[in-house]
Amino acid sequence: MKPETMSPSNKRGKFITFEGIDGAGKSSHIAGVVELLRAHGLNVIATREPGGTPLGEKLRELLLNKAMHPETETLLMFAARREHLAQVIDPALARGDWVVCDRFSDATYAYQGGGRGLDKNKFADLEQWVHGHLQPDLTFLFDLPPSVAGERITAQGRELDRFEQEQADFHIRVRLAYLERSAASPQRIQVINADQPPEIIKKQVEDTVITRCL
Ligand code: TYD
């Protein structure tokens, strides 16, 4: 199709993901980005992993609460992701909507690879199988020391899920795996120092979205 006959609706939307260790404080900034994009007149789907579909949310319930073999955990993460792509992400992007997702495959590399110590080479095959056709256009990695994140979680005083209950060394390995992943894809993954006041983080995130995506 000639460019002059293209309307915004037949242009593929963008896919933005947020990552970080538990307690990094992504949630409010995800909401801020969704608001910013909507203020620019874009249709935005805000979603999360594991989850994002009725089946995926059932898998999330199991993944966050039931003990299982680390490889089962990995396969269920990718199974939920396959469903999420088929039902939500791919159709949204195809119709020109934007998708903002709380976690995606970088989390599997970090948690199941770094945290659980599984062979990351195996993930590459699963990643290719499940979403060889798609990578996020932009990923924010909220980085901070696990000790600071742990204090934030403790201060919330809520019940902890299976990942949050892991020991400090687990979260240290998750953080390192995330940083390794960002070093391998510096164009896609923007590291944000999450140990700063929220208004500074908000500005850094929004400036990046404006410069890189809008
Ligand atoms: P999270 O997204 O942090 O939700 P909440 O903000 O409600 O706590 O929780 C999801 C958990 O799932 C988080 O601890 C990371 C984990 N996870 C993995 O271990 N691997 C994955 O591939 C994904 C997507 C998440």
PDB file of N, CA, C and O in Angstrom, residues 8 11-18 33-34 36-38 40-44 93 96-101 135-140 187-190 203-214:
ATOM      1  N   PRO A   8      -3.833   5.778  10.239  1.00  0.00           N
ATOM      2  CA  PRO A   8      -3.193   5.302  11.459  1.00  0.00           C
ATOM      3  C   PRO A   8      -3.615   3.871  11.790  1.00  0.00           C
ATOM      4  O   PRO A   8      -2.876   3.111  12.355  1.00  0.00           O
ATOM      5  N   LYS A  11      -1.409   0.988  10.514  1.00  0.00           N
ATOM      6  CA  LYS A  11      -0.023   0.999  10.933  1.00  0.00           C
ATOM      7  C   LYS A  11       0.078   0.158  12.208  1.00  0.00           C
ATOM      8  O   LYS A  11      -0.744   0.304  13.114  1.00  0.00           O
ATOM      9  N   ARG A  12       1.068  -0.744  12.250  1.00  0.00           N
ATOM     10  CA  ARG A  12       1.215  -1.599  13.425  1.00  0.00           C
ATOM     11  C   ARG A  12       1.475  -0.761  14.675  1.00  0.00           C
ATOM     12  O   ARG A  12       2.225   0.215  14.639  1.00  0.00           O
ATOM     13  N   GLY A  13       0.842  -1.144  15.773  1.00  0.00           N
ATOM     14  CA  GLY A  13       1.080  -0.437  17.035  1.00  0.00           C
ATOM     15  C   GLY A  13       2.421  -0.808  17.629  1.00  0.00           C
ATOM     16  O   GLY A  13       3.121  -1.687  17.117  1.00  0.00           O
ATOM     17  N   LYS A  14       2.779  -0.138  18.715  1.00  0.00           N
ATOM     18  CA  LYS A  14       4.055  -0.446  19.371  1.00  0.00           C
ATOM     19  C   LYS A  14       3.836  -1.247  20.648  1.00  0.00           C
ATOM     20  O   LYS A  14       2.774  -1.164  21.281  1.00  0.00           O
ATOM     21  N   PHE A  15       4.879  -1.983  20.991  1.00  0.00           N
ATOM     22  CA  PHE A  15       4.815  -2.921  22.115  1.00  0.00           C
ATOM     23  C   PHE A  15       5.878  -2.504  23.141  1.00  0.00           C
ATOM     24  O   PHE A  15       7.073  -2.532  22.846  1.00  0.00           O
ATOM     25  N   ILE A  16       5.411  -2.067  24.312  1.00  0.00           N
ATOM     26  CA  ILE A  16       6.313  -1.571  25.357  1.00  0.00           C
ATOM     27  C   ILE A  16       6.179  -2.474  26.581  1.00  0.00           C
ATOM     28  O   ILE A  16       5.062  -2.758  27.035  1.00  0.00           O
ATOM     29  N   THR A  17       7.313  -2.922  27.115  1.00  0.00           N
ATOM     30  CA  THR A  17       7.255  -3.799  28.296  1.00  0.00           C
ATOM     31  C   THR A  17       8.025  -3.179  29.471  1.00  0.00           C
ATOM     32  O   THR A  17       8.925  -2.359  29.270  1.00  0.00           O
ATOM     33  N   PHE A  18       7.631  -3.604  30.661  1.00  0.00           N
ATOM     34  CA  PHE A  18       8.261  -3.138  31.908  1.00  0.00           C
ATOM     35  C   PHE A  18       8.779  -4.340  32.674  1.00  0.00           C
ATOM     36  O   PHE A  18       8.054  -5.330  32.833  1.00  0.00           O
ATOM     37  N   VAL A  33       2.458   5.777  31.771  1.00  0.00           N
ATOM     38  CA  VAL A  33       2.755   5.658  30.335  1.00  0.00           C
ATOM     39  C   VAL A  33       1.463   5.419  29.547  1.00  0.00           C
ATOM     40  O   VAL A  33       1.261   6.005  28.478  1.00  0.00           O
ATOM     41  N   VAL A  34       0.592   4.595  30.095  1.00  0.00           N
ATOM     42  CA  VAL A  34      -0.689   4.339  29.430  1.00  0.00           C
ATOM     43  C   VAL A  34      -1.450   5.658  29.268  1.00  0.00           C
ATOM     44  O   VAL A  34      -1.981   5.974  28.188  1.00  0.00           O
ATOM     45  N   LEU A  36      -0.215   8.705  29.253  1.00  0.00           N
ATOM     46  CA  LEU A  36       0.512   9.563  28.296  1.00  0.00           C
ATOM     47  C   LEU A  36       0.162   9.186  26.848  1.00  0.00           C
ATOM     48  O   LEU A  36      -0.132  10.050  26.014  1.00  0.00           O
ATOM     49  N   LEU A  37       0.170   7.893  26.572  1.00  0.00           N
ATOM     50  CA  LEU A  37      -0.102   7.444  25.199  1.00  0.00           C
ATOM     51  C   LEU A  37      -1.553   7.749  24.815  1.00  0.00           C
ATOM     52  O   LEU A  37      -1.832   8.180  23.690  1.00  0.00           O
ATOM     53  N   ARG A  38      -2.449   7.538  25.765  1.00  0.00           N
ATOM     54  CA  ARG A  38      -3.876   7.824  25.479  1.00  0.00           C
ATOM     55  C   ARG A  38      -4.075   9.308  25.242  1.00  0.00           C
ATOM     56  O   ARG A  38      -4.862   9.708  24.380  1.00  0.00           O
ATOM     57  N   HIS A  40      -2.134  11.112  23.761  1.00  0.00           N
ATOM     58  CA  HIS A  40      -1.696  11.340  22.373  1.00  0.00           C
ATOM     59  C   HIS A  40      -2.678  10.733  21.370  1.00  0.00           C
ATOM     60  O   HIS A  40      -2.357  10.604  20.188  1.00  0.00           O
ATOM     61  N   GLY A  41      -3.836  10.314  21.852  1.00  0.00           N
ATOM     62  CA  GLY A  41      -4.881   9.815  20.955  1.00  0.00           C
ATOM     63  C   GLY A  41      -4.708   8.365  20.539  1.00  0.00           C
ATOM     64  O   GLY A  41      -5.372   7.894  19.609  1.00  0.00           O
ATOM     65  N   LEU A  42      -3.828   7.635  21.221  1.00  0.00           N
ATOM     66  CA  LEU A  42      -3.594   6.243  20.829  1.00  0.00           C
ATOM     67  C   LEU A  42      -4.515   5.299  21.598  1.00  0.00           C
ATOM     68  O   LEU A  42      -4.857   5.576  22.754  1.00  0.00           O
ATOM     69  N   ASN A  43      -4.880   4.207  20.954  1.00  0.00           N
ATOM     70  CA  ASN A  43      -5.598   3.138  21.654  1.00  0.00           C
ATOM     71  C   ASN A  43      -4.554   2.281  22.337  1.00  0.00           C
ATOM     72  O   ASN A  43      -3.637   1.790  21.670  1.00  0.00           O
ATOM     73  N   VAL A  44      -4.699   2.090  23.638  1.00  0.00           N
ATOM     74  CA  VAL A  44      -3.671   1.365  24.382  1.00  0.00           C
ATOM     75  C   VAL A  44      -4.289   0.204  25.150  1.00  0.00           C
ATOM     76  O   VAL A  44      -5.298   0.380  25.845  1.00  0.00           O
ATOM     77  N   LEU A  93      -1.771  -5.277  18.190  1.00  0.00           N
ATOM     78  CA  LEU A  93      -0.737  -4.594  17.399  1.00  0.00           C
ATOM     79  C   LEU A  93      -1.136  -4.541  15.923  1.00  0.00           C
ATOM     80  O   LEU A  93      -0.929  -3.527  15.248  1.00  0.00           O
ATOM     81  N   GLY A  96      -3.387  -1.785  15.062  1.00  0.00           N
ATOM     82  CA  GLY A  96      -2.822  -0.453  15.270  1.00  0.00           C
ATOM     83  C   GLY A  96      -2.863   0.033  16.696  1.00  0.00           C
ATOM     84  O   GLY A  96      -2.434   1.144  16.999  1.00  0.00           O
ATOM     85  N   ASP A  97      -3.377  -0.803  17.620  1.00  0.00           N
ATOM     86  CA  ASP A  97      -3.357  -0.427  19.035  1.00  0.00           C
ATOM     87  C   ASP A  97      -1.937  -0.598  19.584  1.00  0.00           C
ATOM     88  O   ASP A  97      -1.152  -1.379  19.058  1.00  0.00           O
ATOM     89  N   TRP A  98      -1.658   0.093  20.658  1.00  0.00           N
ATOM     90  CA  TRP A  98      -0.383  -0.085  21.350  1.00  0.00           C
ATOM     91  C   TRP A  98      -0.597  -1.023  22.534  1.00  0.00           C
ATOM     92  O   TRP A  98      -1.693  -1.048  23.110  1.00  0.00           O
ATOM     93  N   VAL A  99       0.448  -1.753  22.873  1.00  0.00           N
ATOM     94  CA  VAL A  99       0.342  -2.681  23.995  1.00  0.00           C
ATOM     95  C   VAL A  99       1.424  -2.344  25.014  1.00  0.00           C
ATOM     96  O   VAL A  99       2.602  -2.257  24.674  1.00  0.00           O
ATOM     97  N   VAL A 100       0.980  -2.134  26.260  1.00  0.00           N
ATOM     98  CA  VAL A 100       1.913  -1.881  27.360  1.00  0.00           C
ATOM     99  C   VAL A 100       1.784  -3.067  28.303  1.00  0.00           C
ATOM    100  O   VAL A 100       0.697  -3.328  28.841  1.00  0.00           O
ATOM    101  N   CYS A 101       2.886  -3.798  28.465  1.00  0.00           N
ATOM    102  CA  CYS A 101       2.792  -5.060  29.214  1.00  0.00           C
ATOM    103  C   CYS A 101       3.744  -5.080  30.413  1.00  0.00           C
ATOM    104  O   CYS A 101       4.926  -4.770  30.284  1.00  0.00           O
ATOM    105  N   GLN A 135       9.441  -8.902  19.110  1.00  0.00           N
ATOM    106  CA  GLN A 135      10.139  -8.496  20.335  1.00  0.00           C
ATOM    107  C   GLN A 135       9.549  -7.143  20.727  1.00  0.00           C
ATOM    108  O   GLN A 135       9.041  -6.419  19.868  1.00  0.00           O
ATOM    109  N   PRO A 136       9.619  -6.780  21.995  1.00  0.00           N
ATOM    110  CA  PRO A 136       9.136  -5.444  22.357  1.00  0.00           C
ATOM    111  C   PRO A 136       9.903  -4.365  21.588  1.00  0.00           C
ATOM    112  O   PRO A 136      11.082  -4.527  21.279  1.00  0.00           O
ATOM    113  N   ASP A 137       9.206  -3.264  21.281  1.00  0.00           N
ATOM    114  CA  ASP A 137       9.883  -2.127  20.651  1.00  0.00           C
ATOM    115  C   ASP A 137      10.742  -1.400  21.680  1.00  0.00           C
ATOM    116  O   ASP A 137      11.770  -0.816  21.335  1.00  0.00           O
ATOM    117  N   LEU A 138      10.283  -1.415  22.912  1.00  0.00           N
ATOM    118  CA  LEU A 138      11.003  -0.739  23.994  1.00  0.00           C
ATOM    119  C   LEU A 138      10.711  -1.473  25.302  1.00  0.00           C
ATOM    120  O   LEU A 138       9.558  -1.834  25.565  1.00  0.00           O
ATOM    121  N   THR A 139      11.764  -1.673  26.091  1.00  0.00           N
ATOM    122  CA  THR A 139      11.592  -2.312  27.405  1.00  0.00           C
ATOM    123  C   THR A 139      12.243  -1.427  28.460  1.00  0.00           C
ATOM    124  O   THR A 139      13.385  -0.993  28.286  1.00  0.00           O
ATOM    125  N   PHE A 140      11.515  -1.183  29.539  1.00  0.00           N
ATOM    126  CA  PHE A 140      12.100  -0.483  30.685  1.00  0.00           C
ATOM    127  C   PHE A 140      12.507  -1.522  31.714  1.00  0.00           C
ATOM    128  O   PHE A 140      11.698  -2.377  32.092  1.00  0.00           O
ATOM    129  N   GLN A 187      19.859  -1.341  22.862  1.00  0.00           N
ATOM    130  CA  GLN A 187      18.952  -0.504  22.051  1.00  0.00           C
ATOM    131  C   GLN A 187      17.515  -0.662  22.514  1.00  0.00           C
ATOM    132  O   GLN A 187      16.752   0.294  22.535  1.00  0.00           O
ATOM    133  N   ARG A 188      17.176  -1.895  22.849  1.00  0.00           N
ATOM    134  CA  ARG A 188      15.775  -2.160  23.228  1.00  0.00           C
ATOM    135  C   ARG A 188      15.525  -1.890  24.711  1.00  0.00           C
ATOM    136  O   ARG A 188      14.478  -1.360  25.072  1.00  0.00           O
ATOM    137  N   ILE A 189      16.483  -2.258  25.559  1.00  0.00           N
ATOM    138  CA  ILE A 189      16.229  -2.211  27.009  1.00  0.00           C
ATOM    139  C   ILE A 189      16.837  -0.961  27.633  1.00  0.00           C
ATOM    140  O   ILE A 189      18.052  -0.766  27.623  1.00  0.00           O
ATOM    141  N   GLN A 190      15.960  -0.131  28.156  1.00  0.00           N
ATOM    142  CA  GLN A 190      16.377   1.112  28.806  1.00  0.00           C
ATOM    143  C   GLN A 190      16.400   0.864  30.317  1.00  0.00           C
ATOM    144  O   GLN A 190      15.354   0.576  30.910  1.00  0.00           O
ATOM    145  N   LYS A 203       9.581  11.179  34.980  1.00  0.00           N
ATOM    146  CA  LYS A 203      10.061  12.046  33.902  1.00  0.00           C
ATOM    147  C   LYS A 203      10.989  11.260  32.958  1.00  0.00           C
ATOM    148  O   LYS A 203      10.887  11.370  31.734  1.00  0.00           O
ATOM    149  N   GLN A 204      11.879  10.457  33.539  1.00  0.00           N
ATOM    150  CA  GLN A 204      12.807   9.692  32.696  1.00  0.00           C
ATOM    151  C   GLN A 204      12.046   8.715  31.798  1.00  0.00           C
ATOM    152  O   GLN A 204      12.348   8.571  30.617  1.00  0.00           O
ATOM    153  N   VAL A 205      11.044   8.068  32.383  1.00  0.00           N
ATOM    154  CA  VAL A 205      10.266   7.088  31.607  1.00  0.00           C
ATOM    155  C   VAL A 205       9.497   7.806  30.495  1.00  0.00           C
ATOM    156  O   VAL A 205       9.541   7.406  29.322  1.00  0.00           O
ATOM    157  N   GLU A 206       8.817   8.883  30.851  1.00  0.00           N
ATOM    158  CA  GLU A 206       7.985   9.567  29.848  1.00  0.00           C
ATOM    159  C   GLU A 206       8.852  10.199  28.755  1.00  0.00           C
ATOM    160  O   GLU A 206       8.497  10.133  27.578  1.00  0.00           O
ATOM    161  N   ASP A 207       9.979  10.790  29.133  1.00  0.00           N
ATOM    162  CA  ASP A 207      10.869  11.366  28.114  1.00  0.00           C
ATOM    163  C   ASP A 207      11.345  10.291  27.134  1.00  0.00           C
ATOM    164  O   ASP A 207      11.441  10.524  25.937  1.00  0.00           O
ATOM    165  N   THR A 208      11.645   9.113  27.682  1.00  0.00           N
ATOM    166  CA  THR A 208      12.118   8.025  26.814  1.00  0.00           C
ATOM    167  C   THR A 208      11.018   7.602  25.840  1.00  0.00           C
ATOM    168  O   THR A 208      11.272   7.402  24.648  1.00  0.00           O
ATOM    169  N   VAL A 209       9.796   7.480  26.355  1.00  0.00           N
ATOM    170  CA  VAL A 209       8.687   7.074  25.470  1.00  0.00           C
ATOM    171  C   VAL A 209       8.488   8.131  24.373  1.00  0.00           C
ATOM    172  O   VAL A 209       8.341   7.786  23.192  1.00  0.00           O
ATOM    173  N   ILE A 210       8.530   9.390  24.771  1.00  0.00           N
ATOM    174  CA  ILE A 210       8.310  10.463  23.787  1.00  0.00           C
ATOM    175  C   ILE A 210       9.406  10.451  22.732  1.00  0.00           C
ATOM    176  O   ILE A 210       9.133  10.494  21.535  1.00  0.00           O
ATOM    177  N   THR A 211      10.659  10.328  23.164  1.00  0.00           N
ATOM    178  CA  THR A 211      11.772  10.364  22.209  1.00  0.00           C
ATOM    179  C   THR A 211      11.812   9.115  21.337  1.00  0.00           C
ATOM    180  O   THR A 211      12.053   9.188  20.136  1.00  0.00           O
ATOM    181  N   ARG A 212      11.580   7.979  21.951  1.00  0.00           N
ATOM    182  CA  ARG A 212      11.799   6.712  21.223  1.00  0.00           C
ATOM    183  C   ARG A 212      10.581   6.245  20.432  1.00  0.00           C
ATOM    184  O   ARG A 212      10.720   5.507  19.450  1.00  0.00           O
ATOM    185  N   CYS A 213       9.388   6.594  20.907  1.00  0.00           N
ATOM    186  CA  CYS A 213       8.199   5.964  20.317  1.00  0.00           C
ATOM    187  C   CYS A 213       7.231   6.919  19.645  1.00  0.00           C
ATOM    188  O   CYS A 213       6.506   6.518  18.746  1.00  0.00           O
ATOM    189  N   LEU A 214       7.156   8.159  20.101  1.00  0.00           N
ATOM    190  CA  LEU A 214       6.072   9.024  19.589  1.00  0.00           C
ATOM    191  C   LEU A 214       6.554   9.947  18.451  1.00  0.00           C
ATOM    192  O   LEU A 214       7.734  10.143  18.269  1.00  0.00           O
TER     193      LEU A 214
END
